[in-house]
Amino acid sequence: MAEIEFREAIRDALAEELERDERVVVFGEDVAAAGGVFVTTPGLFEKFGPERVFDTPISELALAGAAFGSAVCGLRPVIEIMFGDFLPLVMDSLVNQASKYFYISNEQASVPLVVRSAVGAGGRFGAIHSQSPVTWFQAVPGLKLVAPSTPSDAKALLKGAIRDDNPVLFLEHKRLYSLKEEVIGHGSEVIGLGSAAVRREGSDVTLVSVMKGVHDCLAAAELLASDGIDAEVIDLRTLRPLDRGAIAESLSKTNRLAAVEEGPRTGGWAGEVLAVAAEESLDDVDDLWRITTPEHPIPYSPTLEDAFLPGAEAIAASVRARLGVAAGRS
Amino acid sequence: MTRAQAAKPSAVPDREEALELYRRMLIIRRFEDTVQDLFLKGQVHGTTHLYSGQEAVAVGVCSVLAENDRVAGTYRGHGHALALGVEPQGLLDELLGRATGVCGGRAGSMNVIDLEHRLIGCFGIVGGSIAAATGAALALKREGGVAVAFFGDGATNQGYFHECLNFARVFRLPAVYVCENNLYGEFTPYEQVTAGEIRARAETLDISSQTIDGNDVFGVQAAAREAVDRARAGEGPCFIEALTYRYVGHSRSDPGRYRKPGELDEWRARDPLIRAREAIGDTAEVDRAVEAQIAQVIENALAAPFPSPDPDAREFKDG
Ligand SMILES: Cc1ncc(C[n+]2csc(CCOP(=O)(O)OP(=O)(O)O)c2C)c(N)n1
Ligand SMILES: [Mg+2]
């Protein structure tokens, strides 16, 4: 099977679900005729027509409200919110309506909607086009949060998200869109939400991340290998629900865990991972810590943004420091 | 566009003032040319949204503002900033991510803030400028100031537009809402996503409204003067729809394939700079001066330092 880009994996998942289930509709700003500002939806409008794939006004409140109401009444909408930074505008429908509905209606109807949104820094887009706003949504029961790191996973998880019967926020890291990979299993897989993947096995320390952070952790693991440190890398893939078992299992081997988050430390999801680790695995734990961004908005200037983000070098340096190992030991 | 063409030719101010308006528009045009060029060379990062073609709107409106007035611009905000007198040097330095930028390199192209020059901000959220200016008007009402919001046709489909205009009208806030209708929101023609007439949305809220030729700087100035004077006099908010056109893509990555055939040429024939020059006559001296000024700004900017990534040097206050 040929290699495909992350953005193509997204498009393929949408195309296959549009094909499979006529209740699926895709709408958002410039997703139809233009094929999406991140080129994730080209060809869908041409193939499925304006009833199934359409451009909306720049009206996020209406977009999210329409997704909610239509999901309650029989459609399975997938909407695109161009940048994750714009998600506060959809929060009311998503948080106060869609995520509560299944429960408070006493399960009369589910709300099968997906909100796709591009997140992440590193592109010099500044403070209001670069955030990864996971934790604004993490405390919302009834909402699932997906954050894939590879094209295969993006495809299988998006299909899983569309087939999920209640609201899913599906985050796509901008720096991954051009990442290429051979999509395994003929690409027809569907991954149910809530399971992590071990990306690299190791015995000395566990690095936990999502999206681009997984790749940074894998690169850090290579750097650490040359210092004689054997790191395990876990890709959570879904941030709500968290795969608590995967965290506990890894800790039972490594006894040390760092959660690497592209976001501020205060109130971040990394703190949730550490809480789970402490709750489930206290006897196994020698060390738990977080590697995050500083407590200020994302800066624009390249020198500042690069220093702001926890890249492979910073992760490796943090692990060495915590383990008391000097660089280049072996 | 037909509505705009039908507009009456406007009164031209005296030569000195007309030249000043022209000079400001030319600074914006040359500045944006420079940004485009540096972008292609990889010196300006991320994305930029250029104002080329729309210069008359910002320059005409800002020319009538007083010292205690405030402006909220958009991510397409270099023109809003320069029209207010923000230094081209500080602005270009900001776009290049330099320590000498108006926001020290922290903000970048989409989010420029320069309070000294009355710019409360450029807002990256579509409709954000409308909200900010509404709040500014609430504060400025006490001291006789006026707040101006610039925003696009697309922003009139945001909740912010409807809620804020109603809010401003109810409280008679001294706000002037300037919609720059450049026919597109990103790649989508505005008629395709906009029900009814944009101006009618303001009129239905009982807000004094006008649709004007946004490529005629003198006409914009006259319309803005009327609106700002009304707002300052306590008569409540005003709305201006300025018909204009952007020459380059929406942002960096847009080749503008959605344009209708001949549309760009048609609008270039109505270029705000050409039209001002026709009214003014000889502009050679200003042309030369702006050319030299921008050349110097580029040279300085490329030599300016980046902010230090050293954690001690990039100390920040926790609000
Ligand atoms: C809330 C929000 N939604 C979407 C965007 C992405 N976006 C940036 S500019 C733009 C088009 C805006 O069109 P318009 O208001 O006509 O202004 P113009 O860019 O034409 O000046 C869009 C959709 C955004 N920045 N903010
Ligand atoms: Mg527009």
XYZ file of C-alpha atoms and ligand atoms in Angstrom:
676
model
C 0.000 0.000 0.000
C 1.295 3.454 -0.920
C 2.393 6.001 1.635
C -0.122 8.679 2.438
C 0.111 12.005 4.233
C -1.693 12.648 7.485
C -3.969 15.122 5.688
C -4.834 12.469 3.096
C -5.623 10.019 5.871
C -8.142 12.514 7.199
C -9.684 12.958 3.793
C -9.829 9.212 3.176
C -11.527 8.572 6.497
C -14.122 11.230 5.710
C -14.648 9.884 2.193
C -15.078 6.314 3.387
C -17.534 7.288 6.112
C -19.491 9.562 3.758
C -19.666 6.610 1.374
C -20.628 4.086 4.045
C -23.307 6.044 5.870
C -25.522 8.584 4.191
C -26.298 10.244 7.510
C -22.737 11.584 7.617
C -22.404 15.221 6.535
C -19.293 17.417 6.495
C -19.421 21.178 6.829
C -17.235 24.093 7.812
C -15.509 27.215 6.517
C -13.898 26.680 3.109
C -14.042 22.893 3.411
C -16.055 22.259 0.242
C -15.135 24.204 -2.902
C -11.668 25.095 -1.645
C -10.948 21.709 -0.056
C -9.967 23.078 3.363
C -7.298 25.598 4.341
C -5.080 22.712 5.450
C -6.056 20.701 2.361
C -7.781 17.986 4.372
C -11.042 17.836 2.415
C -10.241 18.137 -1.324
C -12.543 16.217 -3.659
C -15.253 15.492 -1.091
C -17.572 18.212 -2.344
C -17.107 17.064 -5.941
C -17.810 13.456 -5.008
C -20.652 13.810 -2.507
C -22.298 17.059 -3.546
C -23.559 20.107 -1.677
C -26.121 18.240 0.449
C -23.379 16.228 2.111
C -20.362 18.547 2.018
C -20.791 22.297 2.210
C -19.163 25.629 3.021
C -20.632 27.706 5.815
C -20.531 31.385 6.723
C -17.861 32.376 9.265
C -20.281 31.570 12.068
C -18.853 29.122 14.568
C -21.834 29.474 16.893
C -24.142 28.422 14.086
C -21.799 25.662 12.953
C -21.680 24.045 16.357
C -25.336 24.630 17.061
C -26.283 23.073 13.733
C -24.029 20.123 14.436
C -25.708 19.549 17.781
C -29.294 19.942 16.625
C -28.835 17.874 13.492
C -27.079 15.121 15.416
C -30.025 14.845 17.771
C -32.352 14.547 14.792
C -30.656 11.867 12.769
C -27.551 13.195 11.007
C -23.966 12.363 11.887
C -22.278 15.731 11.313
C -18.534 16.217 11.107
C -17.680 19.898 11.369
C -14.352 21.601 10.920
C -13.285 24.425 13.204
C -10.324 25.711 11.267
C -8.019 26.426 14.215
C -8.344 24.996 17.720
C -7.973 28.548 18.970
C -11.498 29.249 17.676
C -13.032 26.466 19.776
C -14.152 28.828 22.549
C -16.765 30.030 20.067
C -18.264 26.541 19.792
C -18.000 25.780 23.449
C -21.567 26.480 24.431
C -23.120 24.070 21.976
C -20.444 21.504 22.545
C -20.114 21.741 26.317
C -23.555 22.812 27.470
C -25.713 21.080 24.900
C -24.120 18.237 22.990
C -22.059 16.692 25.790
C -24.887 16.708 28.326
C -27.721 15.582 26.119
C -27.363 11.809 26.170
C -27.206 11.750 29.956
C -29.840 14.304 30.897
C -32.303 13.032 28.293
C -32.070 9.755 30.164
C -30.497 8.312 27.024
C -33.417 9.110 24.755
C -31.036 10.137 22.016
C -27.302 10.198 21.487
C -25.450 13.048 19.792
C -23.160 11.577 17.133
C -21.112 14.600 16.128
C -17.424 15.148 15.499
C -15.637 18.473 15.721
C -12.333 18.389 13.823
C -9.850 21.132 14.566
C -6.240 21.965 13.690
C -4.048 22.657 16.698
C -0.440 23.075 17.675
C 2.475 25.464 17.616
C 5.745 25.607 15.740
C 4.421 27.281 12.606
C 5.012 30.907 13.683
C 1.281 31.554 13.783
C 1.408 33.416 17.078
C -0.584 33.221 20.292
C -4.058 32.878 18.781
C -3.449 30.367 15.980
C -1.135 27.906 17.738
C -2.738 26.564 20.874
C -3.532 22.951 21.707
C -6.628 23.559 23.792
C -7.090 20.073 25.181
C -7.699 20.983 28.743
C -10.409 23.517 28.029
C -12.442 20.423 27.226
C -10.934 17.765 29.418
C -13.227 18.376 32.352
C -16.392 17.796 30.314
C -18.087 14.446 30.912
C -19.852 13.296 27.781
C -17.167 14.544 25.422
C -14.343 12.428 24.020
C -10.981 13.891 23.011
C -8.881 12.318 20.284
C -5.338 13.405 19.411
C -3.643 11.134 16.859
C 0.050 11.102 15.990
C 0.290 9.097 12.751
C -1.582 8.888 9.444
C -2.769 5.321 10.139
C -4.106 6.294 13.504
C -5.623 9.508 12.189
C -7.602 7.535 9.664
C -8.693 4.723 11.941
C -9.463 7.017 14.866
C -11.429 9.485 12.756
C -13.514 6.614 11.481
C -13.932 5.468 15.073
C -14.913 8.985 16.091
C -17.531 9.262 13.339
C -18.999 5.902 14.337
C -19.002 6.847 18.001
C -22.510 7.724 19.106
C -21.654 10.782 21.175
C -19.621 13.988 20.743
C -15.949 13.721 19.885
C -13.430 16.526 19.583
C -10.812 15.360 17.089
C -7.553 17.318 17.167
C -5.133 17.427 14.240
C -1.663 18.826 14.856
C -0.682 21.228 12.097
C 2.948 20.073 12.102
C 1.829 16.523 11.305
C -0.294 17.205 8.220
C 2.584 16.498 5.830
C 3.831 13.444 7.726
C 3.845 10.397 5.456
C 3.306 6.805 6.374
C 2.252 3.555 4.829
C -1.256 3.030 6.083
C -1.466 -0.466 7.481
C -4.165 -3.082 7.012
C -5.428 -1.632 3.721
C -6.600 1.333 5.687
C -10.011 -0.035 6.506
C -9.328 -0.245 10.237
C -11.467 1.493 12.778
C -9.984 2.192 16.195
C -12.403 2.541 19.061
C -11.661 5.489 21.327
C -9.798 5.090 24.591
C -6.791 2.898 23.843
C -3.159 4.000 23.959
C -0.326 2.543 21.854
C 3.219 1.718 22.899
C 5.419 3.308 20.234
C 8.732 2.209 21.639
C 9.469 -0.324 24.323
C 11.893 0.584 27.069
C 12.735 -0.218 30.664
C 14.184 2.885 32.319
C 11.604 5.618 31.899
C 8.186 6.094 30.285
C 7.543 9.131 28.085
C 3.835 9.789 27.560
C 2.527 12.176 24.922
C 0.105 12.758 22.034
C 0.246 14.143 18.503
C 3.539 15.810 17.594
C 4.802 15.231 21.126
C 4.972 11.495 20.403
C 7.487 12.131 17.625
C 9.498 14.416 19.872
C 9.526 11.696 22.541
C 10.670 9.090 20.021
C 13.489 11.386 18.904
C 14.360 12.045 22.546
C 14.410 8.287 23.169
C 17.032 7.904 20.435
C 19.158 10.614 22.036
C 18.762 8.958 25.419
C 19.695 5.553 24.032
C 23.169 6.891 23.345
C 23.372 7.830 27.020
C 22.396 4.297 27.986
C 18.856 5.245 28.973
C 16.145 2.992 27.594
C 12.934 4.977 27.223
C 9.470 3.629 26.567
C 7.177 5.906 24.555
C 3.427 5.779 24.978
C 1.057 7.486 22.577
C -2.180 8.077 24.439
C -4.124 8.713 21.210
C -7.251 9.532 23.223
C -7.074 12.071 26.048
C -10.580 11.470 27.273
C -11.137 8.716 28.173
C -7.533 8.095 29.253
C -6.126 4.598 28.939
C -5.336 4.175 32.616
C -4.246 0.580 32.143
C -1.537 1.484 29.640
C -0.048 4.018 32.050
C -0.026 1.528 34.923
C 1.415 -1.260 32.817
C 4.309 0.824 31.602
C 5.076 2.164 35.062
C 5.271 -1.356 36.430
C 8.260 -1.832 34.111
C 9.990 1.540 34.210
C 8.979 3.083 37.573
C 9.491 6.544 36.155
C 7.194 8.563 33.980
C 7.300 11.952 32.295
C 4.209 13.366 30.604
C 5.155 15.646 27.719
C 2.524 18.225 26.906
C 2.492 21.043 24.356
C 0.666 23.357 26.699
C 1.025 25.102 30.041
C 1.683 23.039 33.151
C -1.142 24.498 35.209
C -4.307 22.538 34.595
C -2.792 20.553 31.747
C -3.634 16.988 30.753
C -0.146 15.961 31.819
C -1.231 16.592 35.395
C -4.129 14.197 34.857
C -1.724 11.508 33.652
C 0.392 11.979 36.768
C -2.686 11.806 38.948
C -3.681 8.519 37.338
C -0.148 7.209 37.803
C -0.172 8.132 41.480
C -3.625 6.689 42.041
C -3.063 3.420 40.251
C 0.624 2.732 40.647
C 1.997 4.442 43.734
C 3.992 1.370 44.744
C 5.685 1.263 41.337
C 6.631 4.912 41.236
C 10.154 6.248 41.699
C 9.559 9.460 39.812
C 6.754 11.334 38.050
C 7.034 14.681 36.339
C 5.773 16.931 33.574
C 7.539 18.505 30.624
C 5.379 21.362 29.371
C 5.518 24.859 27.962
C 6.092 27.961 30.105
C 3.145 29.731 31.694
C 2.730 32.422 29.089
C 1.006 32.659 25.705
C 2.738 31.196 22.663
C 5.205 33.724 21.269
C 5.519 34.546 17.579
C 9.224 35.199 17.159
C 11.035 32.056 15.945
C 13.688 32.286 18.633
C 11.050 32.551 21.340
C 8.728 29.922 19.919
C 11.539 27.396 19.512
C 12.680 27.913 23.086
C 9.074 27.734 24.271
C 8.290 24.286 22.855
C 9.478 21.076 24.487
C 11.437 19.499 21.619
C 13.479 16.284 21.617
C 16.591 17.927 23.081
C 14.662 19.484 25.936
C 12.890 16.226 26.705
C 16.152 14.272 26.679
C 17.841 16.880 28.872
C 14.989 16.754 31.360
C 15.147 12.951 31.558
C 18.904 12.997 32.068
C 18.563 15.581 34.805
C 15.838 13.617 36.597
C 17.772 10.379 36.329
C 21.019 12.058 37.346
C 22.787 11.009 34.168
C 25.270 13.238 32.367
C 24.923 13.570 28.597
C 27.021 11.181 26.514
C 27.669 8.732 29.383
C 28.316 5.682 27.225
C -19.140 47.130 -7.368
C -21.786 48.805 -9.437
C -23.078 50.525 -6.336
C -19.626 51.933 -5.703
C -19.152 53.118 -9.256
C -22.365 55.029 -9.008
C -21.013 56.994 -6.046
C -20.588 60.709 -6.625
C -17.005 62.007 -6.896
C -16.036 63.365 -3.533
C -14.625 66.676 -2.471
C -10.826 66.704 -2.473
C -9.198 68.386 0.527
C -6.452 70.963 0.011
C -3.276 69.798 -1.660
C -1.242 69.397 1.499
C -3.822 67.203 3.198
C -4.530 65.259 0.030
C -0.813 64.557 -0.328
C -0.646 63.376 3.264
C -3.466 60.894 2.666
C -1.712 59.750 -0.477
C 1.588 59.397 1.372
C 0.032 57.179 4.019
C -1.586 54.967 1.421
C 1.702 54.674 -0.431
C 3.531 53.713 2.755
C 1.027 50.910 3.256
C 1.329 49.722 -0.335
C 5.124 49.703 -0.285
C 5.164 48.137 3.145
C 2.926 45.292 1.991
C 5.038 44.812 -1.155
C 8.016 44.511 1.150
C 6.294 42.007 3.413
C 5.295 39.901 0.427
C 8.855 39.962 -0.826
C 10.381 39.093 2.546
C 7.799 36.379 2.977
C 8.841 34.733 -0.249
C 12.436 34.935 0.954
C 11.462 33.197 4.186
C 12.200 36.170 6.432
C 8.621 36.783 7.497
C 7.266 33.694 9.181
C 3.959 31.943 9.663
C 1.305 33.677 7.654
C 0.369 37.221 6.685
C -2.772 38.838 5.369
C -1.953 41.824 3.214
C -3.927 45.044 2.927
C -2.880 45.953 -0.636
C -5.823 47.422 -2.510
C -7.757 48.443 0.598
C -5.494 51.341 1.687
C -8.073 54.084 1.227
C -10.344 52.642 3.894
C -7.920 52.692 6.813
C -6.237 55.912 5.730
C -9.485 57.778 5.130
C -11.038 56.681 8.418
C -7.970 57.156 10.605
C -7.336 60.616 9.156
C -10.332 62.009 11.037
C -9.575 60.505 14.435
C -8.602 62.545 17.457
C -5.984 61.848 20.086
C -8.333 60.155 22.523
C -9.924 57.874 19.933
C -9.032 54.194 19.668
C -8.978 51.623 16.894
C -9.392 47.860 16.744
C -8.076 46.270 13.564
C -7.935 42.773 12.168
C -5.336 40.138 11.293
C -5.259 42.057 7.987
C -4.028 44.897 10.117
C -0.790 46.344 8.769
C -2.838 48.999 6.987
C -4.845 49.813 10.100
C -1.625 50.190 12.078
C 0.242 52.292 9.531
C -2.758 54.529 8.945
C -2.677 55.345 12.655
C 0.973 56.305 12.451
C 2.530 53.135 13.848
C 6.172 53.263 12.808
C 6.844 51.112 9.744
C 10.137 50.173 11.371
C 8.564 48.819 14.533
C 5.907 47.029 12.528
C 8.280 45.345 10.109
C 10.578 44.401 12.972
C 7.576 42.755 14.640
C 6.754 40.775 11.513
C 10.339 39.588 11.342
C 10.122 38.475 14.958
C 12.754 40.963 16.116
C 13.229 42.246 19.627
C 12.747 45.786 18.300
C 9.219 45.062 17.041
C 6.265 47.006 18.437
C 5.442 43.994 20.603
C 9.006 42.787 21.039
C 8.407 39.950 18.595
C 5.827 38.349 20.844
C 2.756 39.130 18.729
C 3.569 38.804 15.025
C 1.613 39.932 12.003
C -1.885 38.964 13.103
C -1.905 40.374 16.631
C -0.135 43.741 16.587
C -0.887 46.065 19.507
C 0.420 49.629 19.751
C -1.416 51.635 22.365
C 0.815 54.656 21.944
C -0.602 54.979 18.443
C -4.215 54.343 19.516
C -4.260 50.790 18.207
C -5.826 48.673 20.943
C -5.061 45.663 18.841
C -5.291 43.652 15.689
C -7.512 40.680 16.307
C -6.945 37.215 14.900
C -10.432 36.028 15.703
C -12.868 37.100 12.997
C -15.225 39.532 14.726
C -12.859 40.092 17.646
C -12.195 43.685 16.602
C -15.914 44.432 16.786
C -16.067 43.242 20.370
C -12.930 45.083 21.444
C -14.060 48.370 19.918
C -17.468 48.062 21.555
C -15.815 47.802 24.940
C -13.426 50.609 24.096
C -16.415 52.799 23.245
C -17.929 52.034 26.643
C -14.805 53.436 28.279
C -14.251 56.302 25.851
C -17.797 57.591 26.240
C -16.709 59.221 29.499
C -14.036 61.345 27.916
C -15.485 62.122 24.503
C -13.460 59.574 22.566
C -14.655 57.388 19.727
C -13.780 53.748 19.064
C -13.460 52.385 15.546
C -13.683 48.737 14.554
C -12.397 47.532 11.213
C -13.618 44.133 10.061
C -14.455 42.260 6.881
C -17.638 41.254 5.116
C -17.206 37.755 6.529
C -17.222 39.051 10.086
C -20.798 40.255 9.693
C -21.826 36.607 9.952
C -20.326 36.313 13.407
C -22.385 36.501 16.570
C -20.073 39.295 17.703
C -21.342 41.556 14.926
C -25.000 41.233 15.798
C -24.605 41.261 19.553
C -22.168 44.144 19.684
C -24.025 46.432 17.292
C -27.188 45.938 19.294
C -25.278 46.521 22.530
C -23.705 49.695 21.189
C -27.007 51.029 19.920
C -28.851 50.300 23.142
C -26.217 52.114 25.177
C -25.579 54.780 22.527
C -21.885 54.013 22.512
C -19.501 56.210 20.521
C -18.464 53.446 18.145
C -17.920 53.494 14.393
C -18.116 50.079 12.748
C -16.258 49.970 9.453
C -16.944 46.891 7.361
C -14.347 46.438 4.634
C -16.301 44.524 2.049
C -13.622 43.087 -0.231
C -16.054 40.567 -1.733
C -14.473 37.487 -0.170
C -14.009 35.820 3.176
C -10.976 33.685 2.528
C -11.885 31.786 -0.659
C -15.631 32.180 -0.482
C -17.529 34.968 -2.309
C -19.466 36.895 0.276
C -22.841 36.687 -1.538
C -22.667 32.921 -1.198
C -22.658 33.027 2.599
C -24.408 36.317 3.380
C -28.183 36.650 3.453
C -29.538 40.023 2.372
C -27.548 43.242 2.339
C -24.833 43.794 4.895
C -25.806 47.396 5.526
C -29.408 46.407 6.166
C -28.242 44.424 9.166
C -27.052 47.614 10.830
C -30.028 49.638 9.625
C -32.471 47.246 11.183
C -30.832 48.000 14.520
C -31.529 51.666 13.900
C -27.865 52.452 13.416
C -26.948 55.265 11.059
C -25.407 53.494 8.067
C -23.838 54.185 4.708
C -22.310 52.179 1.875
C -19.376 53.947 0.284
C -16.710 53.557 -2.380
C -13.837 52.253 -0.305
C -11.269 52.984 -2.994
C -11.802 56.731 -2.912
C -9.782 58.012 0.018
C -11.382 61.439 -0.015
C -14.873 59.968 -0.028
C -13.941 57.634 2.812
C -12.598 60.570 4.764
C -15.818 62.529 4.320
C -18.004 59.587 5.314
C -15.839 58.792 8.304
C -15.878 62.411 9.446
C -19.642 62.398 9.443
C -19.818 59.105 11.349
C -17.151 59.992 13.893
C -18.695 63.406 14.522
C -22.089 61.827 15.156
C -20.654 59.240 17.495
C -18.689 61.891 19.365
C -21.763 64.049 19.672
C -23.496 61.292 21.615
C -25.794 60.151 18.831
C -24.711 56.527 19.166
C -22.893 54.131 16.877
C -22.523 54.433 13.095
C -21.928 51.822 10.463
C -19.952 52.181 7.239
C -19.731 49.536 4.552
C -16.709 50.357 2.381
C -16.603 48.508 -0.931
C -13.068 47.540 -1.802
C -10.884 44.679 -2.999
C -7.734 42.917 -1.908
C -5.102 42.408 -4.581
C -3.228 39.440 -3.182
C -4.431 36.130 -1.799
C -6.257 35.911 1.507
C -3.049 34.836 3.181
C 0.322 33.420 2.305
C -0.837 30.153 0.799
C -3.662 31.423 -1.392
C -3.156 31.927 -5.139
C -6.662 33.403 -5.463
C -8.136 30.894 -7.905
C -11.688 31.790 -6.894
C -11.511 35.274 -8.409
C -13.872 35.868 -11.286
C -12.161 36.430 -14.660
C -11.180 40.056 -15.164
C -12.185 40.997 -11.617
C -8.696 41.808 -10.400
C -7.913 43.976 -13.428
C -11.193 45.783 -13.058
C -10.378 46.687 -9.479
C -6.782 47.561 -10.249
C -8.115 50.107 -12.703
C -9.831 51.703 -9.715
C -6.728 51.592 -7.554
C -6.979 53.978 -4.607
C -3.465 55.319 -5.201
C -4.027 55.983 -8.887
C -7.282 57.722 -8.150
C -5.749 59.899 -5.480
C -2.890 60.785 -7.811
C -5.338 61.761 -10.522
C -6.968 64.186 -8.137
C -3.737 65.555 -6.698
C -1.473 65.899 -9.725
C 2.269 65.669 -9.229
C 3.273 63.315 -6.402
C 6.875 62.671 -7.423
C 8.399 64.122 -4.286
C 6.265 61.997 -1.967
C 6.876 58.939 -4.140
C 10.630 59.351 -3.801
C 10.496 60.016 -0.080
C 8.393 56.925 0.671
C 10.614 54.773 -1.532
C 13.683 55.892 0.409
C 11.935 55.511 3.767
C 10.871 51.930 3.132
C 14.279 50.960 1.741
C 15.839 52.189 4.979
C 13.247 50.335 7.080
C 14.043 47.058 5.316
C 17.758 47.498 5.811
C 17.361 48.269 9.502
C 14.884 45.455 10.087
C 17.064 42.773 8.611
C 19.899 43.851 10.856
C 17.846 44.036 14.065
C 18.334 41.369 16.755
C 15.954 38.550 17.565
C 14.597 38.396 21.107
C 16.836 36.227 23.221
C 15.651 32.665 23.765
C 17.668 32.626 26.953
C 15.110 32.134 29.747
C 16.673 34.845 31.892
C 16.507 37.342 29.081
C 12.925 36.561 28.144
C 11.508 37.174 31.550
C 7.837 37.857 31.608
C 5.532 39.202 34.248
C 2.735 36.931 35.363
C 0.054 39.522 34.586
C -13.543 32.985 14.553
C -12.716 32.774 13.362
N -13.140 31.917 12.403
C -12.378 31.700 11.307
C -11.186 32.337 11.154
C -10.321 32.063 9.938
N -10.366 33.202 9.043
C -9.427 34.162 9.108
S -9.734 35.407 8.078
C -11.137 34.694 7.525
C -11.957 35.374 6.488
C -12.516 36.638 6.980
O -13.176 37.285 5.959
P -13.609 38.785 6.083
O -14.281 39.019 7.382
O -14.371 39.116 4.869
O -12.244 39.604 6.131
P -11.085 39.681 5.034
O -10.114 38.606 5.386
O -11.694 39.515 3.701
O -10.457 41.018 5.241
C -11.353 33.477 8.147
C -12.471 32.571 7.890
C -10.766 33.203 12.184
N -9.586 33.836 12.138
N -11.546 33.421 13.263
Mg -13.658 39.902 3.093
